[in-house]
mmCIF file of C-alpha atoms and ligand atoms in Angstrom:
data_model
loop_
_atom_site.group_PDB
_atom_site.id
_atom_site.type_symbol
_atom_site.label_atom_id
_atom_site.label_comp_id
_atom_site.label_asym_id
_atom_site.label_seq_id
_atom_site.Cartn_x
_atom_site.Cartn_y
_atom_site.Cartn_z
ATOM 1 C CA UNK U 28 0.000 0.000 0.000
ATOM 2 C CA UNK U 29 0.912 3.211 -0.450
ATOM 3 C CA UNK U 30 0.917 6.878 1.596
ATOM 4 C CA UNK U 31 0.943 8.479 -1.869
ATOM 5 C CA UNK U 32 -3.143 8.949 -2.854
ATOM 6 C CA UNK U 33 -2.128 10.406 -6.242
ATOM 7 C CA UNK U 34 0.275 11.019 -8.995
ATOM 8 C CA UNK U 35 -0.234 13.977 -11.590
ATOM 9 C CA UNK U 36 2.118 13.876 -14.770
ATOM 10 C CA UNK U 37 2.862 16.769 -16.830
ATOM 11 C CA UNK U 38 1.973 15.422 -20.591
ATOM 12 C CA UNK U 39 5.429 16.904 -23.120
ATOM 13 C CA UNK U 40 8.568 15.277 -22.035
ATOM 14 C CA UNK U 41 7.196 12.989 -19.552
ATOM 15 C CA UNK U 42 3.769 11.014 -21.417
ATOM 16 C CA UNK U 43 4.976 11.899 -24.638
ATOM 17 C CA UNK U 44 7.877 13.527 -26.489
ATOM 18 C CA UNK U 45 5.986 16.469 -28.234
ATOM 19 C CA UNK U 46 9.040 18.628 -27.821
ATOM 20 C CA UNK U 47 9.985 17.901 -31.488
ATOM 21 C CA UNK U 48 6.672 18.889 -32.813
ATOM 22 C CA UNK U 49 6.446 22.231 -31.014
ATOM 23 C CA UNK U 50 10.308 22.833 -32.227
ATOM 24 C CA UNK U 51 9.368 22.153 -36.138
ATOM 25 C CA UNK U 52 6.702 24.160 -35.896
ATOM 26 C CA UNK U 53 8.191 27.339 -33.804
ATOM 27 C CA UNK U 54 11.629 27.128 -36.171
ATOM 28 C CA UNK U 55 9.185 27.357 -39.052
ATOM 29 C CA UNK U 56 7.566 30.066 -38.538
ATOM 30 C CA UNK U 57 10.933 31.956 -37.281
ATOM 31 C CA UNK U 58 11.985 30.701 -40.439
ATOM 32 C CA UNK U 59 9.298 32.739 -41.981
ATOM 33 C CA UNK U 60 10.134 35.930 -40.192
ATOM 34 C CA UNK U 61 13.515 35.534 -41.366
ATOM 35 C CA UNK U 62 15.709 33.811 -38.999
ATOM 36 C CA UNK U 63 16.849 30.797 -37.549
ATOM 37 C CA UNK U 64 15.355 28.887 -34.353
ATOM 38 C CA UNK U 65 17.725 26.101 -32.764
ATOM 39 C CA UNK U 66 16.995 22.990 -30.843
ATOM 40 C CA UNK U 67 19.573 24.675 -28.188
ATOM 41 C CA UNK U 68 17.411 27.194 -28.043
ATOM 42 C CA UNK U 69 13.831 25.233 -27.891
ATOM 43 C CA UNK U 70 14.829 23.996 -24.508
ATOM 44 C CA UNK U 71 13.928 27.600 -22.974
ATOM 45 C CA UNK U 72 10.300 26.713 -24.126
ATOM 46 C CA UNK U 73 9.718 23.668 -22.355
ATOM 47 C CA UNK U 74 6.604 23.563 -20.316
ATOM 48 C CA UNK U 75 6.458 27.512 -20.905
ATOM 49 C CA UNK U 76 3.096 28.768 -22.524
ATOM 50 C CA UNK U 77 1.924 29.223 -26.469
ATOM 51 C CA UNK U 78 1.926 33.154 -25.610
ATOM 52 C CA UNK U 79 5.698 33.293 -23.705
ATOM 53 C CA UNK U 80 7.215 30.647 -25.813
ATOM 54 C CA UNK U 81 6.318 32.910 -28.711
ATOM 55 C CA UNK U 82 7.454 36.399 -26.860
ATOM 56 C CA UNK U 83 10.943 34.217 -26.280
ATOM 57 C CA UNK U 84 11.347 33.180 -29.785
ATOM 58 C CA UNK U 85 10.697 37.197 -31.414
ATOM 59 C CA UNK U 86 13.353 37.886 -28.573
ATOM 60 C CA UNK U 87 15.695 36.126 -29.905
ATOM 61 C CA UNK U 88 14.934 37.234 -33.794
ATOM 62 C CA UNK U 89 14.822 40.677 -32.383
ATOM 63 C CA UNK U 90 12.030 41.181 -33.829
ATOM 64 C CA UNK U 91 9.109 43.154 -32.595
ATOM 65 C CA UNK U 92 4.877 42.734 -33.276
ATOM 66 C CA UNK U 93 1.916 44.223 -32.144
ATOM 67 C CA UNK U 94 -1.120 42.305 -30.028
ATOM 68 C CA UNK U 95 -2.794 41.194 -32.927
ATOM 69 C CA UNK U 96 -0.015 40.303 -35.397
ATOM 70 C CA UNK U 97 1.666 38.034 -32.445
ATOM 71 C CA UNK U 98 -2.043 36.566 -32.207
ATOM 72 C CA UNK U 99 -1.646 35.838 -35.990
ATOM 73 C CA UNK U 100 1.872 34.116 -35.468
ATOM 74 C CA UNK U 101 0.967 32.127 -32.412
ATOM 75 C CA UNK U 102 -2.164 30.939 -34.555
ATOM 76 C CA UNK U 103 0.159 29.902 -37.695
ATOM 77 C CA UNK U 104 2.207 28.022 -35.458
ATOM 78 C CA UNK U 105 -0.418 26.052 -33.739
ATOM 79 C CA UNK U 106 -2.144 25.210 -37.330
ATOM 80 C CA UNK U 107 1.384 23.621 -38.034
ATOM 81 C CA UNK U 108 1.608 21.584 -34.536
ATOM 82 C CA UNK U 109 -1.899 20.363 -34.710
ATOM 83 C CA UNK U 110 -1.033 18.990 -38.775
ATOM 84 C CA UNK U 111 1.569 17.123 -36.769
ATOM 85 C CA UNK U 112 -0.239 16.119 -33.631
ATOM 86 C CA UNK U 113 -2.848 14.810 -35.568
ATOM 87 C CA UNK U 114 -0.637 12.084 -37.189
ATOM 88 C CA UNK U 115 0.623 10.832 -33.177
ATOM 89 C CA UNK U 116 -0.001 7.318 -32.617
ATOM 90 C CA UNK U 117 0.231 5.036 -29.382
ATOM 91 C CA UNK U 118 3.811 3.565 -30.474
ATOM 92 C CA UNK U 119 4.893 7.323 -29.519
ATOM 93 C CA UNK U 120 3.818 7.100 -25.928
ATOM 94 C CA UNK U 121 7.562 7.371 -23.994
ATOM 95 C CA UNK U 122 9.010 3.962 -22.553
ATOM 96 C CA UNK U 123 7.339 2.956 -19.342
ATOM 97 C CA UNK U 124 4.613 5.789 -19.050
ATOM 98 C CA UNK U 125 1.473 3.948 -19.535
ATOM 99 C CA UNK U 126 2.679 1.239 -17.505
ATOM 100 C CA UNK U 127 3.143 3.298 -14.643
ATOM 101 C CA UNK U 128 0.031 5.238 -14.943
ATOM 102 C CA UNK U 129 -1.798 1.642 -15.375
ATOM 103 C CA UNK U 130 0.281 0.713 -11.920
ATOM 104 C CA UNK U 131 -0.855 3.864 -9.939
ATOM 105 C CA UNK U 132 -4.514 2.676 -11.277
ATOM 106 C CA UNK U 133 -3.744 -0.618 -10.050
ATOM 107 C CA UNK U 134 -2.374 0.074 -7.201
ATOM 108 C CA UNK U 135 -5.791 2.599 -5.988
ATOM 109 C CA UNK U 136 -3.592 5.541 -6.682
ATOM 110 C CA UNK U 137 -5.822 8.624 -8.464
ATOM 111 C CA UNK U 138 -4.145 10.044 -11.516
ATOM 112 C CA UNK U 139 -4.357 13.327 -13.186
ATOM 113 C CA UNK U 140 -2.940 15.132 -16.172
ATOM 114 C CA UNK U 141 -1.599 18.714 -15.345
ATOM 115 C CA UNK U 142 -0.376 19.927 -18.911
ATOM 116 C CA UNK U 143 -0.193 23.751 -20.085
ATOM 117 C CA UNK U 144 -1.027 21.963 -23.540
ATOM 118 C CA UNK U 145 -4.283 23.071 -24.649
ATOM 119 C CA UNK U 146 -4.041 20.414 -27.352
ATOM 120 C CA UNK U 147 -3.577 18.020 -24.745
ATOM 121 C CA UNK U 148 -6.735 16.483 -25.161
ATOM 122 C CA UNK U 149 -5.923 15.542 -28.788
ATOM 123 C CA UNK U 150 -3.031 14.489 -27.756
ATOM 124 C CA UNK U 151 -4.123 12.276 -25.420
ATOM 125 C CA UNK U 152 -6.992 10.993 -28.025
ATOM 126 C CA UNK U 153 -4.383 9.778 -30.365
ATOM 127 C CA UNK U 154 -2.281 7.672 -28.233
ATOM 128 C CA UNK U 155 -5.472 6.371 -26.724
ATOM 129 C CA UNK U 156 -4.794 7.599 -22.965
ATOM 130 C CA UNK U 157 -7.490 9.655 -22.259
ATOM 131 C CA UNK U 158 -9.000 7.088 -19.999
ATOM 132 C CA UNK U 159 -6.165 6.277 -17.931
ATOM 133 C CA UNK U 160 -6.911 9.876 -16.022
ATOM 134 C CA UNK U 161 -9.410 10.518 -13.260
ATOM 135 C CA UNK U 162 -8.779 14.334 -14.055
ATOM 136 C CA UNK U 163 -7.385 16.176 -17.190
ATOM 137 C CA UNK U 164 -6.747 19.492 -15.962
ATOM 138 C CA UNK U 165 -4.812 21.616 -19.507
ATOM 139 C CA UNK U 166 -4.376 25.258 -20.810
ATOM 140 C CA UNK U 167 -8.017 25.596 -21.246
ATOM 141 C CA UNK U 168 -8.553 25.237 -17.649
ATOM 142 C CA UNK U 169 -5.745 26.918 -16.248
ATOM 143 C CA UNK U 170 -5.187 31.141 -16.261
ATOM 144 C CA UNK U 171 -1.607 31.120 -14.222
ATOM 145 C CA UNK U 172 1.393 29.527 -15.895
ATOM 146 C CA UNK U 173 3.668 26.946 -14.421
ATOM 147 C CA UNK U 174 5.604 27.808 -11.813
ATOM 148 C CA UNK U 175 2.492 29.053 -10.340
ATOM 149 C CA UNK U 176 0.827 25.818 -8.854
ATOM 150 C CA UNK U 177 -2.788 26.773 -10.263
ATOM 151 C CA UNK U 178 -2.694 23.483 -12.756
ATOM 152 C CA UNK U 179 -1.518 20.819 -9.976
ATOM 153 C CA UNK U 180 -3.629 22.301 -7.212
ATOM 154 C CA UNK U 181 -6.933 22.085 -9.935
ATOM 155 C CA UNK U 182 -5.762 18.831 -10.499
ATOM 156 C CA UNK U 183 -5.484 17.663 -6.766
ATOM 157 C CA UNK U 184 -9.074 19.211 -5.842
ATOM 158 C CA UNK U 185 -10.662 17.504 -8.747
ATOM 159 C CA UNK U 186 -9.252 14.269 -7.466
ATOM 160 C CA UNK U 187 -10.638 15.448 -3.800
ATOM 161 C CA UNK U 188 -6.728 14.738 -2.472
ATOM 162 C CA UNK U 189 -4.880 16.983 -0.412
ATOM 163 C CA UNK U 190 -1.353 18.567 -2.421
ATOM 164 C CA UNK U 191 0.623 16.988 0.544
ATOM 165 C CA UNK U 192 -0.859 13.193 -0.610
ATOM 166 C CA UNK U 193 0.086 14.266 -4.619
ATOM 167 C CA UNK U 194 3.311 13.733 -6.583
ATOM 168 C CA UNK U 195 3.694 15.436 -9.958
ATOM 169 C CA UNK U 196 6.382 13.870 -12.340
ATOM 170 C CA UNK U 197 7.770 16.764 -14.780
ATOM 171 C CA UNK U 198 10.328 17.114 -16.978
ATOM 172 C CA UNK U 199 10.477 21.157 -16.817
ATOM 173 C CA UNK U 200 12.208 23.500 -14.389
ATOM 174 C CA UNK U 201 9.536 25.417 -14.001
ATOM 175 C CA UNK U 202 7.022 22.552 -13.655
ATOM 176 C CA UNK U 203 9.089 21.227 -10.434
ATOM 177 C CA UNK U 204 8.882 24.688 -9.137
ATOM 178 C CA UNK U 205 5.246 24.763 -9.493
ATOM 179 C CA UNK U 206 4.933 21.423 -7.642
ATOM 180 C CA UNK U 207 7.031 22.271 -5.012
ATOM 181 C CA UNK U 208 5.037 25.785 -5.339
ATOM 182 C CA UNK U 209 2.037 23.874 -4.525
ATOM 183 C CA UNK U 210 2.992 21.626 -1.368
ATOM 184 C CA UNK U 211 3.715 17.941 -3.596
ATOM 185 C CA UNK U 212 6.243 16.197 -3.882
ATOM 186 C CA UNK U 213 8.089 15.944 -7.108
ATOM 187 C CA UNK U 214 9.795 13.531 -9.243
ATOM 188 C CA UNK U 215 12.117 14.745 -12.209
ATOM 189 C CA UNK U 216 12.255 13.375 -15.692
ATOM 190 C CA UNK U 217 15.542 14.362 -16.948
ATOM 191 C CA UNK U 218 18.959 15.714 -15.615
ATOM 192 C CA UNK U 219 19.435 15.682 -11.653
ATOM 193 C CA UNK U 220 21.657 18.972 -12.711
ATOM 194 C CA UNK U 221 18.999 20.316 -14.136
ATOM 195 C CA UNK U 222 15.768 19.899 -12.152
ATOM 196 C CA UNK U 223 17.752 20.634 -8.466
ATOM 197 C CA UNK U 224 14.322 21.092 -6.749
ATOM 198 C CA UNK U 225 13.065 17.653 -7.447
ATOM 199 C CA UNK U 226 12.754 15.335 -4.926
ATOM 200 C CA UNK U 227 14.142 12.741 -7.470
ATOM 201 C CA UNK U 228 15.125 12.758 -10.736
ATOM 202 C CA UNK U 229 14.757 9.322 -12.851
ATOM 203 C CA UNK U 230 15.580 9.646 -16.833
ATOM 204 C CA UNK U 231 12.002 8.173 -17.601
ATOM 205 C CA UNK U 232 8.846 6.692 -16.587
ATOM 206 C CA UNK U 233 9.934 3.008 -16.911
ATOM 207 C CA UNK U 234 12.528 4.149 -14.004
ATOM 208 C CA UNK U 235 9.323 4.635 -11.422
ATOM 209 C CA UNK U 236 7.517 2.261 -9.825
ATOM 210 C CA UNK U 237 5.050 2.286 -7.327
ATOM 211 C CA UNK U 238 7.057 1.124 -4.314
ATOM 212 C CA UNK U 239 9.679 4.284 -5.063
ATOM 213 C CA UNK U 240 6.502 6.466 -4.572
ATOM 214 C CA UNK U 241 6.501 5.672 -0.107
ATOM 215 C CA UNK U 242 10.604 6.465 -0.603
ATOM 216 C CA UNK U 243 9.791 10.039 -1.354
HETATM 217 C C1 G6P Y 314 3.755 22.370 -22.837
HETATM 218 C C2 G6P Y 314 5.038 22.343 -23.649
HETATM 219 C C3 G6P Y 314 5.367 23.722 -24.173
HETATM 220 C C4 G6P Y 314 4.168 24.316 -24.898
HETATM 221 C C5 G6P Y 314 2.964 24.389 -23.961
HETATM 222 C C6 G6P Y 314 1.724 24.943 -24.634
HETATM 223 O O1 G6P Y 314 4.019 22.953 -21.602
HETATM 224 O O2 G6P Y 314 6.115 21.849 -22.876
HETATM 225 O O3 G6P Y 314 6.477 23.622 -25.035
HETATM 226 O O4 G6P Y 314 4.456 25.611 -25.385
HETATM 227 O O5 G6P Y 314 2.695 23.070 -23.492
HETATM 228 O O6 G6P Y 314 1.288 24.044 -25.621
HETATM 229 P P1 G6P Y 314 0.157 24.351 -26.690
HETATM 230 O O7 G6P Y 314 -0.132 22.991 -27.286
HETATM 231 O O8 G6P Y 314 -1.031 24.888 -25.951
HETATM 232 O O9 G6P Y 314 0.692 25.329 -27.657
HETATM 233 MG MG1 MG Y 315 6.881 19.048 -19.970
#
């Protein structure tokens, strides 16, 4: 048995590796406006929103847009991710993930998505997850970006669990931050030199199992 009465997982970089779809897209459209986008310099976008990860990018052309052109650009490069999105399949699900949400299931633990996505429902369609979630809580549903804690502390009280019972499992800095923000526990997916605020930090899901979750 486990202490733990939930797990929420962020969905890009953790469920599934989206990261390359977003950076296509984004390096596109820089490409557009007439300079070049790196994959060096997509990692400053990770778990950061549509409307900032945009703002970062015409930083870094030095290029400058009013309101309603950048609500053009964001728009273009959304068109472009969902094209992509919309050709996911199941075999694209990262090693170990749906085994471990299936194992929280199993093991009476609630699970919840906590994504600033607000494709993450397609997403989630394609590589036929939706169902493994008690509560999908994405950038529709959320009005504070991660690191603020809004979209793990929706996530918890649509469970009916208390943050201190929760552990999030993010691959972004500023996703541990908002865990930690928000009073649960958090496990890293990525670099331990990275994501210093995690409680752990395992390269991938198929790292985790339920048993680790009463070490934490
Ligand atoms: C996640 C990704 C970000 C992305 C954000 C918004 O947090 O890690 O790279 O910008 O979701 O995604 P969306 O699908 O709404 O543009
Ligand atoms: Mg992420």
């Amino acid at each position: 048995m486990s202490h733990i009465k939930a797990c929420l997982f962020d969905l890009d970089g953790v469920i599934v590796d989206t990261a390359i779809y977003h950076y296509q897209a984004w390096k596109r459209l820089a490409n557009e406006l007439g300079f070049d986008f790196t994959e060096h310099d997509n990692e400053q976008l990770k778990g950061v929103s549509r409307t900032r990860s945009l703002e970062i990018i015409l930083e870094l052309g030095g290029v400058t847009q009013t309101e309603a052109e950048k609500e053009e650009l964001a728009d273009r490069k959304n068109k472009w991710y969902v094209e992509m999105i919309g050709k996911m399949r199941p075999d694209e699900i990262l090693p170990g993930a749906k085994e471990f949400v299936q194992a929280c299931r199993n093991a009476g633990i609630k699970t919840a998505l906590g994504s600033a996505s607000k494709n993450s429902m397609m997403i989630l369609d394609k590589i036929g997850m939706t169902d493994l979630f008690d509560a999908i809580v994405d950038g529709n549903k959320v009005t504070k970006a991660k690191p603020d804690p809004e979209v793990f502390l929706k996530g918890a009280e649509e469970l009916g669990v208390q943050p201190v019972d929760c552990v999030v499992f993010e691959d972004a800095i500023a996703g541990v931050e908002a865990a930690k923000a928000g009073g649960m526990k958090a496990v890293g997916i990525g670099e331990p030199a990275v994501l210093k605020q995690a409680d752990i930090v395992l390269p991938g899901l198929s790292a985790m199992t339920v048993d680790k979750l009463n070490e934490l």
